[in-house]
Short mmCIF file of C-alpha atoms in Angstrom, two decimals:
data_model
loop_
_atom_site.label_atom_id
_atom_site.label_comp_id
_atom_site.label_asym_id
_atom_site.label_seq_id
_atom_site.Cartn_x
_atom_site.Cartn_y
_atom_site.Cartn_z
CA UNK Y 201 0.00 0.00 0.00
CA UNK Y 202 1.15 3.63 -1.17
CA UNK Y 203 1.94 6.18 1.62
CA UNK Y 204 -1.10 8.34 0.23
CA UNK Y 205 -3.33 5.51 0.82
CA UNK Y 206 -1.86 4.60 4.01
CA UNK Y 207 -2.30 7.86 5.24
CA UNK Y 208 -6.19 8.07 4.79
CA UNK Y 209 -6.72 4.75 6.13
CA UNK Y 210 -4.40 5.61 9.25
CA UNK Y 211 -7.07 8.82 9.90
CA UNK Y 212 -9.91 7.72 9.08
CA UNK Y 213 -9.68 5.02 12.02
CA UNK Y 214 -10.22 8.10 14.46
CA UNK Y 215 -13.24 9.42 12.62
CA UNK Y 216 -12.35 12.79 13.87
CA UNK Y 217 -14.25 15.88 12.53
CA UNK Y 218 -11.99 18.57 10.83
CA UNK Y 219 -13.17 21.60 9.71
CA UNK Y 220 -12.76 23.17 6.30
CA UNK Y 221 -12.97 26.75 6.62
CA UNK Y 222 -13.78 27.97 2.98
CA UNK Y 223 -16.63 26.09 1.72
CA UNK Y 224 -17.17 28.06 -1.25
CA UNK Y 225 -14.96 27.10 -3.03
CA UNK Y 226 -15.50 24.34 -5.55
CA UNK Y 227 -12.15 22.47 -4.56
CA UNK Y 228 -13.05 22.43 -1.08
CA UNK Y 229 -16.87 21.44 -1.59
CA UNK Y 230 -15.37 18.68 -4.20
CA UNK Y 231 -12.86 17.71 -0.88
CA UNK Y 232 -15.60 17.71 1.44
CA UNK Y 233 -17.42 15.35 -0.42
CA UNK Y 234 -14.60 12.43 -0.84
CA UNK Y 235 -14.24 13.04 2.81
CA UNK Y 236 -17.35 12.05 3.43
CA UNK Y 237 -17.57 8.90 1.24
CA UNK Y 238 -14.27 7.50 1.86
CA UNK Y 239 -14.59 8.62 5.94
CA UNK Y 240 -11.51 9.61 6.05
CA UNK Y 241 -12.88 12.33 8.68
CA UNK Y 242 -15.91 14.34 9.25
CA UNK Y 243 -16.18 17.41 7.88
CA UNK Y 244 -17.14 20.72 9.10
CA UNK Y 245 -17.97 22.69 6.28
CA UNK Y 246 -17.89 26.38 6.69
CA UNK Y 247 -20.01 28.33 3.83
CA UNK Y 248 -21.24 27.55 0.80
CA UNK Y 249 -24.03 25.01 0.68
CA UNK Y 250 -22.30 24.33 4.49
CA UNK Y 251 -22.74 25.56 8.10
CA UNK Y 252 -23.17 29.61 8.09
CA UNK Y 253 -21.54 30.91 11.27
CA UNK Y 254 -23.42 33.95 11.31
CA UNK Y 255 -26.31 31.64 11.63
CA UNK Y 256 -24.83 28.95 14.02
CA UNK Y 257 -25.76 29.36 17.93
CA UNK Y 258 -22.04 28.75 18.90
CA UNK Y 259 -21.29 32.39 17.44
CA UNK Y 260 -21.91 34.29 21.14
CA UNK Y 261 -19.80 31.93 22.65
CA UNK Y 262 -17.15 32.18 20.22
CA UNK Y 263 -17.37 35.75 20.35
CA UNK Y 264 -16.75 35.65 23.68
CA UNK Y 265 -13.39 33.13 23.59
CA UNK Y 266 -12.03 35.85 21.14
CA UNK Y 267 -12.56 38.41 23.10
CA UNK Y 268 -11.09 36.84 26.15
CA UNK Y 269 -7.96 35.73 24.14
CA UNK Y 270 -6.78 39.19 22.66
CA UNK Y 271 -9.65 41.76 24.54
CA UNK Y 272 -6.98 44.78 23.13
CA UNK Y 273 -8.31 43.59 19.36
CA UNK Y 274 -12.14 43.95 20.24
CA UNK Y 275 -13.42 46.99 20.50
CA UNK Y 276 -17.34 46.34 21.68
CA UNK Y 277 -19.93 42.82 21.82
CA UNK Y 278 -20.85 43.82 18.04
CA UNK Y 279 -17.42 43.45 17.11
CA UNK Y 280 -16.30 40.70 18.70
CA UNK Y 281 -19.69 39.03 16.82
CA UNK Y 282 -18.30 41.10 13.60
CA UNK Y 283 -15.10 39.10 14.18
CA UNK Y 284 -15.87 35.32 15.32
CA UNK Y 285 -18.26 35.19 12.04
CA UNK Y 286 -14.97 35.68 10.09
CA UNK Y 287 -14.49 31.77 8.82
CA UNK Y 288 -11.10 31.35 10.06
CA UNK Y 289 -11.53 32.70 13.20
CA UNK Y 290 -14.64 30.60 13.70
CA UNK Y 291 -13.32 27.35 12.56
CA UNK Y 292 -9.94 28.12 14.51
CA UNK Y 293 -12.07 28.42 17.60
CA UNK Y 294 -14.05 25.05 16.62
CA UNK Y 295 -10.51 23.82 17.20
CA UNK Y 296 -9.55 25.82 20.32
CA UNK Y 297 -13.03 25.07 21.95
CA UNK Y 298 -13.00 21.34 21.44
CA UNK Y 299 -15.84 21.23 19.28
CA UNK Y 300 -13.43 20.35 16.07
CA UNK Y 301 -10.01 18.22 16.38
CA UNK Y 302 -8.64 20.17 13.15
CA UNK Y 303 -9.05 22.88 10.72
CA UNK Y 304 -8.00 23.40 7.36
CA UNK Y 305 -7.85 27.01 5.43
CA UNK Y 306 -6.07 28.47 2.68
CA UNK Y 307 -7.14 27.58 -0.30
CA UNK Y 308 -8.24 30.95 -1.03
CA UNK Y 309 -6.24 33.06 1.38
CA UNK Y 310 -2.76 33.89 2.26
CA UNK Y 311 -1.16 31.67 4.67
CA UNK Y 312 -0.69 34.97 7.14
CA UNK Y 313 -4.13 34.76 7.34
CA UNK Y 314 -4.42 31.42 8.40
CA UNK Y 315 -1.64 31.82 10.65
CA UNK Y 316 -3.07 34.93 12.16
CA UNK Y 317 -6.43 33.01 13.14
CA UNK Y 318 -4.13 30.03 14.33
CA UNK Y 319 -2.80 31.81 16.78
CA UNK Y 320 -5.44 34.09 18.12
CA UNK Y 321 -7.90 31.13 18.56
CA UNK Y 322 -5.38 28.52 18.99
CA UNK Y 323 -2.07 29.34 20.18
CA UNK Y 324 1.46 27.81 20.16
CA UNK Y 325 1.72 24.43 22.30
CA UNK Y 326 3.65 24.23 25.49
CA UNK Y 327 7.32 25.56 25.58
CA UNK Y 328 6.95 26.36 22.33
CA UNK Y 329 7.49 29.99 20.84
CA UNK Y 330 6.78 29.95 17.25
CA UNK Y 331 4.79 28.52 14.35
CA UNK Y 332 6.11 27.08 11.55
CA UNK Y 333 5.54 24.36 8.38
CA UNK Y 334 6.47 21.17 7.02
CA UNK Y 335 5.65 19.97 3.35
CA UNK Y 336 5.41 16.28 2.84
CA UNK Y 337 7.24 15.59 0.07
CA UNK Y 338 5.49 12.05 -1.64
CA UNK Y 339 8.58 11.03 -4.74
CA UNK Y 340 7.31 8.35 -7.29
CA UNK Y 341 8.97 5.86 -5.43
CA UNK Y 342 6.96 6.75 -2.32
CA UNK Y 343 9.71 8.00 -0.54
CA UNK Y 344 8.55 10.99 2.25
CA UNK Y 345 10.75 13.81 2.74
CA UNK Y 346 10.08 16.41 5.54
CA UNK Y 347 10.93 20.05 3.83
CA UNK Y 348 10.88 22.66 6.68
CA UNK Y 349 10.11 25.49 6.66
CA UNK Y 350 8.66 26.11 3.72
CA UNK Y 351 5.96 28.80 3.81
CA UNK Y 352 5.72 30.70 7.28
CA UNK Y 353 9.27 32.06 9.03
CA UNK Y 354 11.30 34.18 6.32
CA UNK Y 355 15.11 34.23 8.22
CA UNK Y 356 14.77 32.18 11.22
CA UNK Y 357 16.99 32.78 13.92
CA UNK Y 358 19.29 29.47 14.61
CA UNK Y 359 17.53 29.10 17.66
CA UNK Y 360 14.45 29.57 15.79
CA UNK Y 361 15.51 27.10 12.80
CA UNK Y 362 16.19 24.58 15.64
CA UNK Y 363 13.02 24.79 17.22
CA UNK Y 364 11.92 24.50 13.45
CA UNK Y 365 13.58 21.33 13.34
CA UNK Y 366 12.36 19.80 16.59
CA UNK Y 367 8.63 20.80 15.49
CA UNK Y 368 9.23 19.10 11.87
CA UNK Y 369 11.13 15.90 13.88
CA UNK Y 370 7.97 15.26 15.96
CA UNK Y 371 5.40 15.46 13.69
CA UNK Y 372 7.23 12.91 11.10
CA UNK Y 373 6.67 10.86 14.04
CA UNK Y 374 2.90 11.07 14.06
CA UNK Y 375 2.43 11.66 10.65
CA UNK Y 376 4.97 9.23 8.42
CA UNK Y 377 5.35 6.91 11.01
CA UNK Y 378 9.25 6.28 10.97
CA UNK Y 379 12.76 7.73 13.10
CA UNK Y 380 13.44 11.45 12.32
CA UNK Y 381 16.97 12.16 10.49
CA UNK Y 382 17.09 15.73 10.45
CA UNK Y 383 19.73 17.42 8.36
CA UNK Y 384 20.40 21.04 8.59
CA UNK Y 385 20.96 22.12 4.73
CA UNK Y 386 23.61 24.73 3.59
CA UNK Y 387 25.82 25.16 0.60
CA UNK Y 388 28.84 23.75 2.74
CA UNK Y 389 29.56 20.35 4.42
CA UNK Y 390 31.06 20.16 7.67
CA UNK Y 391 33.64 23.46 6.79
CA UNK Y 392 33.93 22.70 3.30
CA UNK Y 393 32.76 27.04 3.49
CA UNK Y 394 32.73 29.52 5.62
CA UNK Y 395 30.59 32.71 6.34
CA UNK Y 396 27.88 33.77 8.48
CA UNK Y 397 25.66 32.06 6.47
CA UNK Y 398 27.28 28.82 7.03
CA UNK Y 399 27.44 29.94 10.66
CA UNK Y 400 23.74 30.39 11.38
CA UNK Y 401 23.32 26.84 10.16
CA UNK Y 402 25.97 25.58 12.28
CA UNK Y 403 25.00 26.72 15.34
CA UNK Y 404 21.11 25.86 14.45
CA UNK Y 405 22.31 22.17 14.48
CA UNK Y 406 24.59 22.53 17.58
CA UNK Y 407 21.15 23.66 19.27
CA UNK Y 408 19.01 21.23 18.26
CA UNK Y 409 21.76 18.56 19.43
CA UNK Y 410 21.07 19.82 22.71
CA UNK Y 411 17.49 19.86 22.70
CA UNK Y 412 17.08 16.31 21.35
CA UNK Y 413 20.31 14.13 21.21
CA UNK Y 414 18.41 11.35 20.68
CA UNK Y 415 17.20 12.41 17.55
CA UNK Y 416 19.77 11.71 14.59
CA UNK Y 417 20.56 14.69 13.01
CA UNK Y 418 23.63 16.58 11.11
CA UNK Y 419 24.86 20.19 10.11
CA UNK Y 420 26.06 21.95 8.31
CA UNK Y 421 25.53 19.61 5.64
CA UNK Y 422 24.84 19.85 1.47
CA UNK Y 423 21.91 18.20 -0.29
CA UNK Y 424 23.86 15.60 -1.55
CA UNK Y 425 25.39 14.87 1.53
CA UNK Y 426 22.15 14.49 3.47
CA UNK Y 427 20.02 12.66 0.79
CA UNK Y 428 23.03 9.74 -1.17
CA UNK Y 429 24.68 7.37 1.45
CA UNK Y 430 27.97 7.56 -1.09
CA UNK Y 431 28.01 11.15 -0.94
CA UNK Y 432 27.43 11.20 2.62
CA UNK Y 433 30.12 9.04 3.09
CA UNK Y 434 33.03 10.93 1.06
CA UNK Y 435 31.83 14.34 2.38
CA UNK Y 436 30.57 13.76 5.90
CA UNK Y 437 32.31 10.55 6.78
CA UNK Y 438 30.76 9.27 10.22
CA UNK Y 439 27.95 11.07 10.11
CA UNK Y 440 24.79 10.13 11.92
CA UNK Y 441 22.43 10.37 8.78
CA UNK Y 442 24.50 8.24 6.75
CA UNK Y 443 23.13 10.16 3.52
CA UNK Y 444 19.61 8.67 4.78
CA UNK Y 445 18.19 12.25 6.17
CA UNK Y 446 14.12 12.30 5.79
CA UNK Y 447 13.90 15.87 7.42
CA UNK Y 448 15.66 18.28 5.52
CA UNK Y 449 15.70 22.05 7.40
CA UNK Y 450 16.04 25.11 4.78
CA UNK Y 451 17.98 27.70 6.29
CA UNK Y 452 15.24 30.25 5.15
CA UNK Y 453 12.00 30.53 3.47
CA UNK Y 454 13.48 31.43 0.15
CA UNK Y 455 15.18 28.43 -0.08
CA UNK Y 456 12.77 26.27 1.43
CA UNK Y 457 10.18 27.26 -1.05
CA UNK Y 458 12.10 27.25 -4.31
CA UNK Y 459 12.98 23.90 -3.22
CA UNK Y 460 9.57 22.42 -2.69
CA UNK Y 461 8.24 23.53 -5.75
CA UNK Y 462 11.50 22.40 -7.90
CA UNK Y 463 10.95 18.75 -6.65
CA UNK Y 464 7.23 19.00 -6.77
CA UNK Y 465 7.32 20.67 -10.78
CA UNK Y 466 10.41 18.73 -11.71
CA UNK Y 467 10.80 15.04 -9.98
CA UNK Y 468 6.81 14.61 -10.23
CA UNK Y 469 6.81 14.49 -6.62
CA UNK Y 470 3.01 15.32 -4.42
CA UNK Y 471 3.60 18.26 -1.48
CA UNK Y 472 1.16 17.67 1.21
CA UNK Y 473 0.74 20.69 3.27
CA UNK Y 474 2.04 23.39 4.20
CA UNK Y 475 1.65 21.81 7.55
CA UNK Y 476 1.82 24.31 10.47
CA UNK Y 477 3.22 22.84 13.36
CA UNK Y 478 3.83 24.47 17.04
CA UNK Y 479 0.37 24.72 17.22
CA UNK Y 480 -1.57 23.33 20.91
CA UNK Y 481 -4.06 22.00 18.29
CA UNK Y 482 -3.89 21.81 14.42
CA UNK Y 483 -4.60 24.15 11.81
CA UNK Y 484 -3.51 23.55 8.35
CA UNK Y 485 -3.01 25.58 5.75
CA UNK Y 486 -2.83 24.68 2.09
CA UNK Y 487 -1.18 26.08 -1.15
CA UNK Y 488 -3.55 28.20 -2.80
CA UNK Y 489 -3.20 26.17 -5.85
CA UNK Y 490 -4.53 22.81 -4.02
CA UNK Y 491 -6.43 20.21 -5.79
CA UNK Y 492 -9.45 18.49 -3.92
CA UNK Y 493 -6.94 15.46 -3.68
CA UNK Y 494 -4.33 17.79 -1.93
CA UNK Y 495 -6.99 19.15 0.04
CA UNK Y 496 -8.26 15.38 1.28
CA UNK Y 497 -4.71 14.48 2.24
CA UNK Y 498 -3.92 17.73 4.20
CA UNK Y 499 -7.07 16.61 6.44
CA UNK Y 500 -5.65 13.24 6.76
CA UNK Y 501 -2.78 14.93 8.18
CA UNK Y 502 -4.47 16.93 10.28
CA UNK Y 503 -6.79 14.57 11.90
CA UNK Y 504 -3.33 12.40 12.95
CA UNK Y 505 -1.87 15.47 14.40
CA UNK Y 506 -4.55 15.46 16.63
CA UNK Y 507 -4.89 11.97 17.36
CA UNK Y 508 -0.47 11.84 17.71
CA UNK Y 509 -0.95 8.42 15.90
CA UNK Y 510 2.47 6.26 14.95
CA UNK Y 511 1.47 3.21 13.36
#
């Protein structure tokens, strides 16, 4: 069995109901609907021929959770109703309140937006001080790559790329099932360069060493080095990864998204995601240019962040 198919059989055994926050559009509706047939989840389908939250009796209550969570961004009752009405917020709050184990958003707005919603309603998990992303990258031979981060922190800090890391390293867990080999990317190899570039990267990896030592991981390391056991070999001899890395940690957004659409346009490969991660409870976004298939699998994910399923 494929990866894609294992993955919708691996949420659907939770039933859990995700909401899709932009039911309007045809992609989503068309989403929705193999959703539903295939249970995968249940969905929670916010406008279109869905639920209307300006018509749903949880809209005081959210109102209220809003207000609570940033009062300086509410300026009366009739605007915090104004606001919780706002499809993102509301489904975000579906999340926050229990009533939802997931969301889903972006197929027709930026990913700030969804990020913004994720954490007013949501928040960032425990000891955690930042949101960022993962694309799962499917290649014709079904191999997964973790690319992180791809779509939310433009020139993370090292300390910020290693949290990064640590995020993308425990969601592979839930989500792909295997051991986490993260490699920190960079044009050099172990010294091969030098700069502050080279640097950042450096000390990102020293970092996340410290945070999780039991978690294989290398860096400063090239592509090549991280992906082909040969290469790995001549250029990083010794090295934990052995060429065998499945998380691979852009230094910043530039690269990280240039990368994932290379290998998605040019190796045929499928990106699920953007997945945010850092999150206390998901919220996914999605490329804007998402398919209904895209859209089904990004669920999938979403639903086994919740559920922190392995197997």
């Amino acid at each position: 069995m494929s990866f894609r198919s294992r993955l919708l059989e691996r949420a659907a055994s939770g039933c859990p109901r995700v909401v899709l926050c932009e039911g309007g559009d045809p992609r989503v509706q068309a989403a929705a609907e193999q959703l539903r047939s295939k249970r995968v989840v249940d969905p929670i389908v916010l406008g279109g021929r869905g639920l209307d939250p300006t018509q749903d009796p949880r809209l005081g209550r959210i109102a209220q959770f809003l207000r609570e969570r940033r009062p300086e961004r509410v300026r009366d009752g009739v605007h915090a109703l104004d606001i919780a009405a706002d499809p993102l917020l509301f489904g975000a709050a579906l999340v926050a309140m229990g009533e939802a184990e997931g969301c889903v958003a972006g197929a027709a707005c930026p990913t700030g937006d969804v990020v913004r919603a994720a954490l007013w309603a949501i928040g960032t998990g425990p000891g955690v001080s930042l949101v960022s992303s993962s694309f799962y990258m499917v290649l014709p031979d079904d191999t997964v790559l973790s690319f992180t981060d791809c779509a939310v922190v433009p020139e993370p800090t090292p300390g910020q790329l290693a949290e990064i890391a640590l995020a993308a390293a425990r969601d592979r867990t839930k989500l792909v099932g295997d051991s986490p080999r993260v490699a920190f990317l960079s044009y050099s190899t172990k010294g091969s360069a030098g700069g502050p570039h080279v640097a950042r990267v450096q000390e990102a990896a020293g970092h996340f060493h410290q945070l999780a030592p039991n978690i294989a991981s290398d860096g400063e390391v090239q592509a090549d080095a991280a992906l082909n056991p040969e290469v790995g070999e001549r250029k990083a001899p010794g090295s934990p990864l052995a060429g065998r890395a499945n998380v691979l940690v852009f230094p910043d957004l530039d690269a990280g998204n240039i990368a994932y659409k290379l290998v998605q346009r040019l190796a045929g490969a499928v990106a699920i995601g953007p997945i945010l991660q850092g999150l206390a409870r998901p919220m996914a976004d999605l490329s804007r240019g998402a398919t209904p298939d895209d859209i089904v699998e990004v669920a999938a994910m979403v639903a086994l962040q919740s559920s922190g399923a392995s197997s």
